[in-house]
mmCIF file of C-alpha atoms and ligand atoms in Angstrom:
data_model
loop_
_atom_site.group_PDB
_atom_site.id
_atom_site.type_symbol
_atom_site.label_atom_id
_atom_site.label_comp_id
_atom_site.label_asym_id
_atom_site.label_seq_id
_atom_site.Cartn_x
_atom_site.Cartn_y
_atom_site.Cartn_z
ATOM 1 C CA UNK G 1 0.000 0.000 0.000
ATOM 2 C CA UNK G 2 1.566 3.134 -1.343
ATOM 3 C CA UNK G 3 -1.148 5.747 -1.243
ATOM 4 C CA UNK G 4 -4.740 5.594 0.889
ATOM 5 C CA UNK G 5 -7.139 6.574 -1.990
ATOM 6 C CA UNK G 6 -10.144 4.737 -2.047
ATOM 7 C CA UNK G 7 -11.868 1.444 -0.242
ATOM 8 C CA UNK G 8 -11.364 -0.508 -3.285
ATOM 9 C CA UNK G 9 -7.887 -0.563 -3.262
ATOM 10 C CA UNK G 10 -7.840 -2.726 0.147
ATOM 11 C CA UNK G 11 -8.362 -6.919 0.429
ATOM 12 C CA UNK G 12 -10.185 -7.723 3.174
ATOM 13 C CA UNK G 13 -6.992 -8.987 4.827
ATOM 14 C CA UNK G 14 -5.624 -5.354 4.455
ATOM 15 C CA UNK G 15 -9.111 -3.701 5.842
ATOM 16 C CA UNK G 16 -8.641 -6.199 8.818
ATOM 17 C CA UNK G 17 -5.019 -6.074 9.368
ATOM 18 C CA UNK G 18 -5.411 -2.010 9.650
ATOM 19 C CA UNK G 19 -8.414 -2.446 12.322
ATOM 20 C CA UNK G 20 -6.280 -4.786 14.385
ATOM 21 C CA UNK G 21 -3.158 -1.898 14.536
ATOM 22 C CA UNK G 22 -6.048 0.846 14.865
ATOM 23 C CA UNK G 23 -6.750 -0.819 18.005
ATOM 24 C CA UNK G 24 -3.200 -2.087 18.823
ATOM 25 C CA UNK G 25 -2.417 1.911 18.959
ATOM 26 C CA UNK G 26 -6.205 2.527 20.771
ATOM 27 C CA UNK G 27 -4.734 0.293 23.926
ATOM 28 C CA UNK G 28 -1.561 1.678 23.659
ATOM 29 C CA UNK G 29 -0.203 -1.800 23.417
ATOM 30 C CA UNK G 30 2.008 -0.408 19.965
ATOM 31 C CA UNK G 31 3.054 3.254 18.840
ATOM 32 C CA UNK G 32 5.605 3.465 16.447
ATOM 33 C CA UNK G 33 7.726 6.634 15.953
ATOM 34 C CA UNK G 34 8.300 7.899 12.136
ATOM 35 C CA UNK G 35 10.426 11.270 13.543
ATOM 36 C CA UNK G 36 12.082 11.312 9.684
ATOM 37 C CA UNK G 37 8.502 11.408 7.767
ATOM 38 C CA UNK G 38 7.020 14.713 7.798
ATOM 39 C CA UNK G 39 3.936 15.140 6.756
ATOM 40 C CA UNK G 40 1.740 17.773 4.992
ATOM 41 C CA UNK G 41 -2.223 18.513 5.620
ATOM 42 C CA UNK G 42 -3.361 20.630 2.573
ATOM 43 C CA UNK G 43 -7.296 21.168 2.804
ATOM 44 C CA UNK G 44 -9.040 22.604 -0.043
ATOM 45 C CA UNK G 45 -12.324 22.402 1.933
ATOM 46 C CA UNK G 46 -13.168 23.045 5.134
ATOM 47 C CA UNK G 47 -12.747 20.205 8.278
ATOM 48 C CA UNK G 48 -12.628 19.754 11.906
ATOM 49 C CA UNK G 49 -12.330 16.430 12.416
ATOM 50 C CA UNK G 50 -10.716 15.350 9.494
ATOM 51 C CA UNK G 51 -7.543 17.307 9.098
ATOM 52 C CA UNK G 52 -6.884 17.700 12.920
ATOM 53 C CA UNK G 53 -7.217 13.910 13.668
ATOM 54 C CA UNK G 54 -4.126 13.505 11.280
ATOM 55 C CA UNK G 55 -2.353 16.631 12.791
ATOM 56 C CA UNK G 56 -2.812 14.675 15.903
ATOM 57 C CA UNK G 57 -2.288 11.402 14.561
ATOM 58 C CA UNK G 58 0.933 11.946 12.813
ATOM 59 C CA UNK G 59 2.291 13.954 15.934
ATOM 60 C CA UNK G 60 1.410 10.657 18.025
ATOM 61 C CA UNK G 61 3.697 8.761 15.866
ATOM 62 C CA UNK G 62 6.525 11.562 16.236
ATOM 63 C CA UNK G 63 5.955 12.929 12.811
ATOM 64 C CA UNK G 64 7.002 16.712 11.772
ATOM 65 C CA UNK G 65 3.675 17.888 10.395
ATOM 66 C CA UNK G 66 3.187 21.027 8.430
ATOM 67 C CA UNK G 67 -0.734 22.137 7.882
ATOM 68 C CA UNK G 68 -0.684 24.000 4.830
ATOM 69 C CA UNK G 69 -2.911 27.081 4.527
ATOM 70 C CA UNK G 70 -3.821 27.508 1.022
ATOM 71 C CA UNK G 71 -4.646 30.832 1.542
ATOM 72 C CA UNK G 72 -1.762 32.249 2.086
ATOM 73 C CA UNK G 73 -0.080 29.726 -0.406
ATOM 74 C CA UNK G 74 1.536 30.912 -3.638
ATOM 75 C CA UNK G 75 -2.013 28.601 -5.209
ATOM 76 C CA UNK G 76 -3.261 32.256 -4.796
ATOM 77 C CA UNK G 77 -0.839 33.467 -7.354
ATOM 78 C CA UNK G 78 -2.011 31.015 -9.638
ATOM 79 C CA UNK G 79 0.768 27.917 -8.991
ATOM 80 C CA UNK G 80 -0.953 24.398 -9.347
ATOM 81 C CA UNK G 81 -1.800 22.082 -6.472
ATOM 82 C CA UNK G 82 0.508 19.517 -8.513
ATOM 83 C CA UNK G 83 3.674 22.439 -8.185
ATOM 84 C CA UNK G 84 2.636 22.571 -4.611
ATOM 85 C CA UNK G 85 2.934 19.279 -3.712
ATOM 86 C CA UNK G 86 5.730 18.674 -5.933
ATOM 87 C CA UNK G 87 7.463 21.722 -4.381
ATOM 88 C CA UNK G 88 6.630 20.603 -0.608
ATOM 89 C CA UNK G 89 8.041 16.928 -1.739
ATOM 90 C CA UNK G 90 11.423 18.350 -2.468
ATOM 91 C CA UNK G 91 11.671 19.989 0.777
ATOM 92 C CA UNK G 92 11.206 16.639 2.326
ATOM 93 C CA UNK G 93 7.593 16.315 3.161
ATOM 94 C CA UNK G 94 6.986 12.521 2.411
ATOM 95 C CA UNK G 95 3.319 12.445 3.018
ATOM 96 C CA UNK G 96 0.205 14.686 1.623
ATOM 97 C CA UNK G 97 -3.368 14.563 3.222
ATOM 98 C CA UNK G 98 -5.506 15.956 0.698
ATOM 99 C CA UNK G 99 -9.173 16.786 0.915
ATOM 100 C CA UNK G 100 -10.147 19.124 -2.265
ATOM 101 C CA UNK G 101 -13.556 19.300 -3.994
ATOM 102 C CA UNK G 102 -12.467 17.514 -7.552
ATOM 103 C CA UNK G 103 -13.203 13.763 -7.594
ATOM 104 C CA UNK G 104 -9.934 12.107 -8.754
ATOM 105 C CA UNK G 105 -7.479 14.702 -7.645
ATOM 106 C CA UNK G 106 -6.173 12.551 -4.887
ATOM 107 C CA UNK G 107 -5.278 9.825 -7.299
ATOM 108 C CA UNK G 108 -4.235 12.030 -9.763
ATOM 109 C CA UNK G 109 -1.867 13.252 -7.765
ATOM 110 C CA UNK G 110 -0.501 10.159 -6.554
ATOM 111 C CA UNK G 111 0.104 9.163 -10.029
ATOM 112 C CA UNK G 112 2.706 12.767 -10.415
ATOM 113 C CA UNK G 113 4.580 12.101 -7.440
ATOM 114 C CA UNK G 114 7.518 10.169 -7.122
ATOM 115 C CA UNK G 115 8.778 7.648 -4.711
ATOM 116 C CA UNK G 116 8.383 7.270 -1.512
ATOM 117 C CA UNK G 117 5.857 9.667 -1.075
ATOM 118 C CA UNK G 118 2.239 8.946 0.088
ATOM 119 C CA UNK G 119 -1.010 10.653 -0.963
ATOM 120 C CA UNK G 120 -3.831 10.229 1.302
ATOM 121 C CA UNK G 121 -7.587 11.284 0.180
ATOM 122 C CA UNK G 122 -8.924 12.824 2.881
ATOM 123 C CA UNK G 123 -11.908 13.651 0.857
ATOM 124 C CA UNK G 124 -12.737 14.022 -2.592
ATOM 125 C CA UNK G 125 -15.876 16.160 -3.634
ATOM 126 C CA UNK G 126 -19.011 13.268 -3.789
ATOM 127 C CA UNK G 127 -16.688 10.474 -4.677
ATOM 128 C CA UNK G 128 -14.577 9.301 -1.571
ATOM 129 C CA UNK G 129 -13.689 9.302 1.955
ATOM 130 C CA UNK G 130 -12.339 6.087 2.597
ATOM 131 C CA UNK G 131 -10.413 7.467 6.267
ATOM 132 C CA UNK G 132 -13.792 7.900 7.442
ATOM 133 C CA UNK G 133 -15.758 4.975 6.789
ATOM 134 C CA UNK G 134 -12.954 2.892 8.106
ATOM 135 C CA UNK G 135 -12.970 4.897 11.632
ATOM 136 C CA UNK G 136 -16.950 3.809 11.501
ATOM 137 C CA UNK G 137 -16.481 0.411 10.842
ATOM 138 C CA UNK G 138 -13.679 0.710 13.838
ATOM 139 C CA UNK G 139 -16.468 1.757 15.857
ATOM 140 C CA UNK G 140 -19.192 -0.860 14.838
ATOM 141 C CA UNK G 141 -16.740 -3.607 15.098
ATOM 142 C CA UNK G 142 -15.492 -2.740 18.570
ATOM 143 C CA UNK G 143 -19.320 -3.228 19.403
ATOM 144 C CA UNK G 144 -20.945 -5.778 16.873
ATOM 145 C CA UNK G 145 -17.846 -7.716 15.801
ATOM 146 C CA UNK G 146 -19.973 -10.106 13.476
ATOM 147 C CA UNK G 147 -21.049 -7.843 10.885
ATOM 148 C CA UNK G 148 -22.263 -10.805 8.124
ATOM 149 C CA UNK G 149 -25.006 -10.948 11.142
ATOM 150 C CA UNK G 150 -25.663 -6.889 11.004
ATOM 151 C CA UNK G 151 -28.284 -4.834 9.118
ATOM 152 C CA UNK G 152 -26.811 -1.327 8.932
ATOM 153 C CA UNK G 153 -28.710 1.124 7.739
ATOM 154 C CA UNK G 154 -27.077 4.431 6.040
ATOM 155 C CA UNK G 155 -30.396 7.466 6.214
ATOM 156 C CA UNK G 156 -30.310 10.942 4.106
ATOM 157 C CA UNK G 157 -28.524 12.479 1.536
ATOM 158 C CA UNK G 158 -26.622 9.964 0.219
ATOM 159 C CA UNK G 159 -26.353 11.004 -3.110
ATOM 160 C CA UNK G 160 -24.005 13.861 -2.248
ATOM 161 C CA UNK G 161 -21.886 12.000 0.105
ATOM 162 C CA UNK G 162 -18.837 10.550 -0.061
ATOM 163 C CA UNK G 163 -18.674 9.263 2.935
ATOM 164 C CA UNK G 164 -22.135 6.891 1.805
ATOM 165 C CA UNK G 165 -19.553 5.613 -1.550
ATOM 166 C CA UNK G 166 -16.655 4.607 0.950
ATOM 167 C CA UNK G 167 -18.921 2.861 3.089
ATOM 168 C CA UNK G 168 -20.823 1.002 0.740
ATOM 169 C CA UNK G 169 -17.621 0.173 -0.624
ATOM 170 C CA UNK G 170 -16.133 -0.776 3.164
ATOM 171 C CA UNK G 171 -19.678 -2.733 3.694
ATOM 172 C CA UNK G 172 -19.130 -5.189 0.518
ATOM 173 C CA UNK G 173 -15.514 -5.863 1.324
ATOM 174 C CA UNK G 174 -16.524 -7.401 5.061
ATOM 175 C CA UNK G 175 -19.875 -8.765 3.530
ATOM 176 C CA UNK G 176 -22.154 -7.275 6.475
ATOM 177 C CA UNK G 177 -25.031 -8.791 6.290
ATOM 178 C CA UNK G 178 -27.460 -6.000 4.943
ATOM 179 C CA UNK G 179 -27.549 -2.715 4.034
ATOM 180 C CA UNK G 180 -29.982 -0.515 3.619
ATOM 181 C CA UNK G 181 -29.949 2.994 1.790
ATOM 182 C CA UNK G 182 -32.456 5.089 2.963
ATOM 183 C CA UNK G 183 -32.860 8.815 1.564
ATOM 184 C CA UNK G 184 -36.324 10.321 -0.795
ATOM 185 C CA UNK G 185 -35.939 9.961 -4.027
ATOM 186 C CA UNK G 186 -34.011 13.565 -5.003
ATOM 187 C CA UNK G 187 -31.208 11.999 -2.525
ATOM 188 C CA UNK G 188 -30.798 8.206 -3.313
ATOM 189 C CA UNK G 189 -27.455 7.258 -5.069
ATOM 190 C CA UNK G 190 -26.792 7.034 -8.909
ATOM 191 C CA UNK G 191 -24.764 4.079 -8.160
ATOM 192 C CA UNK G 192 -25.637 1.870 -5.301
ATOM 193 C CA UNK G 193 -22.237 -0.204 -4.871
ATOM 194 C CA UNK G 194 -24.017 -2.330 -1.987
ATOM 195 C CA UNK G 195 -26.897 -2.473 -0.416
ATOM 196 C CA UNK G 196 -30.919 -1.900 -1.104
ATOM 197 C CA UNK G 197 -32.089 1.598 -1.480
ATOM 198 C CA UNK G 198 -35.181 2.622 -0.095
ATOM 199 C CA UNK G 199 -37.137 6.080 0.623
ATOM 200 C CA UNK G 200 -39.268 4.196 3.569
ATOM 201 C CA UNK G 201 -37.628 5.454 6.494
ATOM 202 C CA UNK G 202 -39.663 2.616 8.500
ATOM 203 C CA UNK G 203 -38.805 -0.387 6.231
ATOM 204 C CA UNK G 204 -35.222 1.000 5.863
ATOM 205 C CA UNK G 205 -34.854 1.276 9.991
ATOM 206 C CA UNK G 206 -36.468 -1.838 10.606
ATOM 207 C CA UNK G 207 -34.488 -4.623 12.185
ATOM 208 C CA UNK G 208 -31.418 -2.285 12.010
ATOM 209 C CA UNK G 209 -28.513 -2.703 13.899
ATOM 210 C CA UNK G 210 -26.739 0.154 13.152
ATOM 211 C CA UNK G 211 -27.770 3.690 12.023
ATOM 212 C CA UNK G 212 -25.486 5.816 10.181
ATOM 213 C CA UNK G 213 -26.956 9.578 9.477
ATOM 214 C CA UNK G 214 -26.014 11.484 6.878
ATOM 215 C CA UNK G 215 -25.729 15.101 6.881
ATOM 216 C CA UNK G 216 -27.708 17.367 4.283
ATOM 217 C CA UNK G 217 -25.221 18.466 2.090
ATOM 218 C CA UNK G 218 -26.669 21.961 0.876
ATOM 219 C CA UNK G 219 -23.760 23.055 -0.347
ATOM 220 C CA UNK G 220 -23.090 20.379 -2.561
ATOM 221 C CA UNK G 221 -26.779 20.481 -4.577
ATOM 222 C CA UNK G 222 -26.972 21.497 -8.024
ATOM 223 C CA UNK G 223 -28.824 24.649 -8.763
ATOM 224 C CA UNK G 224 -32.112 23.548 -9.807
ATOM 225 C CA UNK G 225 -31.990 21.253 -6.312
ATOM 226 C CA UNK G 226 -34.854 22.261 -4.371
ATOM 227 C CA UNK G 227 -34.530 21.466 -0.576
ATOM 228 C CA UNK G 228 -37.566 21.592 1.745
ATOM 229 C CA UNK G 229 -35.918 21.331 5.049
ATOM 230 C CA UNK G 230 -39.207 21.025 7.059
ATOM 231 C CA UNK G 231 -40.439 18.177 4.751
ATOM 232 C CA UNK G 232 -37.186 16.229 5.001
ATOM 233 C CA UNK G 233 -37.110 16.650 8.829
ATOM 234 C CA UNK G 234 -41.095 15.397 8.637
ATOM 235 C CA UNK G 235 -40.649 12.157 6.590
ATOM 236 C CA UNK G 236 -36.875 11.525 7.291
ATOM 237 C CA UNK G 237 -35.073 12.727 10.605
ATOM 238 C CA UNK G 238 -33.612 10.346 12.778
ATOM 239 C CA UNK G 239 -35.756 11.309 16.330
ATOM 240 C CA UNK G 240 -36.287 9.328 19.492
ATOM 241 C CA UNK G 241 -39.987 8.164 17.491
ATOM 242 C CA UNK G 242 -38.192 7.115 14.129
ATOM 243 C CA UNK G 243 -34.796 5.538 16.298
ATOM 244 C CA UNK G 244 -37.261 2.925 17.712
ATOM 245 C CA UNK G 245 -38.458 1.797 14.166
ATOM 246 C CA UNK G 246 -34.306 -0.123 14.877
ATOM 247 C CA UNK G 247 -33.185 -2.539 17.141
ATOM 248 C CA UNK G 248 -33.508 -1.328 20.657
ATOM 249 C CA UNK G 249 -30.154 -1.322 20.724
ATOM 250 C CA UNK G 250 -28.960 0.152 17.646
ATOM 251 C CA UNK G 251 -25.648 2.453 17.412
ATOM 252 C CA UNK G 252 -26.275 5.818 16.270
ATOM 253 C CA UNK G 253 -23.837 7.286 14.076
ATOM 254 C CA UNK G 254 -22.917 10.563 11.860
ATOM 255 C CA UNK G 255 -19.750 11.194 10.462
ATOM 256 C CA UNK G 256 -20.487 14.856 11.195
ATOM 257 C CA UNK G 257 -20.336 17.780 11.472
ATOM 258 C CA UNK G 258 -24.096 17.375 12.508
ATOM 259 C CA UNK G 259 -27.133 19.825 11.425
ATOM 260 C CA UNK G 260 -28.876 19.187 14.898
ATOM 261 C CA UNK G 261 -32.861 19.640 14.566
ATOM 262 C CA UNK G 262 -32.852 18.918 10.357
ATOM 263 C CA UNK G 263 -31.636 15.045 10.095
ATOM 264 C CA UNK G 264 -31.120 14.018 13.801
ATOM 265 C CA UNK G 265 -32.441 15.668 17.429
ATOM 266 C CA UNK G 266 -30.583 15.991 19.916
ATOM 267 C CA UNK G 267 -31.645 13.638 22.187
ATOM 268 C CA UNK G 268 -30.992 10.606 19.620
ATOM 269 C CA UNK G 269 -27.301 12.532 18.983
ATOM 270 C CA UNK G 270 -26.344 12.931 22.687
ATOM 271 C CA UNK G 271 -28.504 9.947 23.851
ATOM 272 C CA UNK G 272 -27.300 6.646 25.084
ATOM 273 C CA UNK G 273 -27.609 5.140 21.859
ATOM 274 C CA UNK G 274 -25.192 7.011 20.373
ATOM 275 C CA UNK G 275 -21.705 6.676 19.243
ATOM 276 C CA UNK G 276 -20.698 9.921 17.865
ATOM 277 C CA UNK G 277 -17.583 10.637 19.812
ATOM 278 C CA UNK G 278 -16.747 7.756 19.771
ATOM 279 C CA UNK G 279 -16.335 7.717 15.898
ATOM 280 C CA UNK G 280 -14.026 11.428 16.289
ATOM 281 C CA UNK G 281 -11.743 9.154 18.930
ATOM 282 C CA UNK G 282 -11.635 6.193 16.946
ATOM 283 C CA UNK G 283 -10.370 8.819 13.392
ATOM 284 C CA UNK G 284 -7.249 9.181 15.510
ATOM 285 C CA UNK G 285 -6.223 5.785 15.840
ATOM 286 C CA UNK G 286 -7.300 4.859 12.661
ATOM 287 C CA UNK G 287 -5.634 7.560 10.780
ATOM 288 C CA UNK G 288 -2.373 6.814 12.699
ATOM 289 C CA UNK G 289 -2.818 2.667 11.541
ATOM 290 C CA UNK G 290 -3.159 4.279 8.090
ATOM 291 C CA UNK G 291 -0.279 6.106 8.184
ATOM 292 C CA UNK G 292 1.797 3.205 9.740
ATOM 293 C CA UNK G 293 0.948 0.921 6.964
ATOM 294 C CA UNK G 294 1.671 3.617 4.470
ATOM 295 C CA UNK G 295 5.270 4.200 5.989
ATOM 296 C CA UNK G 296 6.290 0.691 7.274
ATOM 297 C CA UNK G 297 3.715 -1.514 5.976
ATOM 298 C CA UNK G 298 1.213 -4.066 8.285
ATOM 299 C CA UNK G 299 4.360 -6.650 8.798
ATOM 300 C CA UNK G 300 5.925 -3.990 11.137
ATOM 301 C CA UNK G 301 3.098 -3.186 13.178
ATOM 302 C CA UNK G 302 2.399 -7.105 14.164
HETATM 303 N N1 LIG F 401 -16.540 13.720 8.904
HETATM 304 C C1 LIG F 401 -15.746 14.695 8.439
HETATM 305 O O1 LIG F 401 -15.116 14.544 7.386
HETATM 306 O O2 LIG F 401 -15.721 15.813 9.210
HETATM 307 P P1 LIG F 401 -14.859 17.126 8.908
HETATM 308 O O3 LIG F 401 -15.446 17.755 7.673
HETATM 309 O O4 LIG F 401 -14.997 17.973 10.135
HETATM 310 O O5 LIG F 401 -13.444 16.685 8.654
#
């Protein structure tokens, strides 16, 4: 593994081998120290969890980390992300987390650097966020460690979210059980890579063991996309009435950030069903078992 771009890149063995150092470096039992592999953050797009979970991650393994701030970058006298990185590469950085709102610019990327040096995707417009979906399926598996036995259920906009792809993607590599898309029809996916789509929020919720939320992407709809915020919330948000159409006790999830009182209430976010933080503590030891792979590969690490 060379660069972290997208869920289908990864065997199952791979996908399991980098859960088993995630939680290695969760119980501290492992924590390897890379103090010659700096790293760079360069976010095109705005993130709180993302980009500082690798800040900290990378620190925790004794990396030098640089977060670039593109505004004040020479990109704002018109150089090119590829002279950026290419420019930041020759000063020694050795690995780039990326998030940027072109699909494919991770991997394009990857393919214009040289050796040694890893891209990671850390977010890529509506087509990929493969860091995050593998910090949920940290969390579900510390909890429900059978998941051909599961019903997860991914609810709302799914058509603009990347996060949705990479874990439909994640989902079919560990053959969970079932999974169940659930969104109205202006937000249901183009292409379903697994699972059964839905726009009953009762027949998608029922029997489920897990409930991933989706935030409502308004900043990603076309223009012509109408959103009716009050209808949504009516037919689709995930409240303490719609959470027990699921198991009793199903995990609540949201990658975040979280549009509290549109897609989820509070008490279902901050109830005792719910695994939120738990997901934003998990990102930081699975980002570092990313970045360990990427540096030494999974033989070091076992
Ligand atoms: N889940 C996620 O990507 O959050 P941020 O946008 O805060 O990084």
């Amino acid at each position: 593994m060379n660069h972290f771009i997208e869920i289908s890149q990864l065997s199952k063995p791979e996908v399991m081998a980098l859960l088993k150092s995630a939680l290695s470096l969760k119980n501290g039992s492992i924590c390897p120290q890379y103090p010659a592999i700096p790293l760079a953050t360069l976010f095109y797009e705005n993130s709180t969890r993302t980009r500082i979970s690798f800040d900290l991650a990378a620190k925790r393994l004794g990396m030098p980390v640089v977060n670039v701030d593109i505004a004040t970058s020479s990109e704002a006298k018109g150089e090119s992300i590829i002279d950026t990185v290419k420019t930041l590469a020759a000063m020694g950085i050795k690995c780039f987390v990326i998030r940027h709102k072109e699909a494919g610019l991770p991997i394009k990327l990857a393919k214009t650097c040289g050796e040694g040096i890893h891209v990671i995707n850390a977010g890529d417009g509506m087509h990929a966020h493969p860091t995050q979906a593998m910090l949920d399926f940290m969390t579900i598996m510390e909890q429900k460690p059978d998941l051909s036995s599961l019903k997860i259920a991914i609810l709302g906009d799914i058509r603009h979210s990347r996060v949705a792809n990479s874990l439909q993607c994640l989902a079919a590599t560990l053959n969970v059980g079932e999974l169940s898309l659930v969104a109205p029809e202006q937000w249901q996916p183009t292409v379903v890579h697994y699972g059964t789509v839905t726009d009953s929020l009762r027949d998608g919720l029922a029997g489920a063991d897990v409930i991933i939320c989706l935030r409502v992407q308004s900043e990603r709809f076309s223009t012509g996309d109408t959103l009716d915020l009050t209808s949504y919330r009516k037919a689709y948000a995930l409240t303490k009435t719609t959470l027990a159409y699921a198991k009793k006790e199903a995990m609540v999830m949201h990658p975040g950030p979280i549009n509290r009182s549109v897609e989820i209430d509070d008490e279902v976010a901050d109830g005792p069903q719910s695994y939120i933080l738990q997901q934003v503590q998990n990102g930081v030891f699975m980002r570092m078992a990313i970045l360990s792979h990427l540096i030494s590969g999974s033989d070091s690490l076992a």
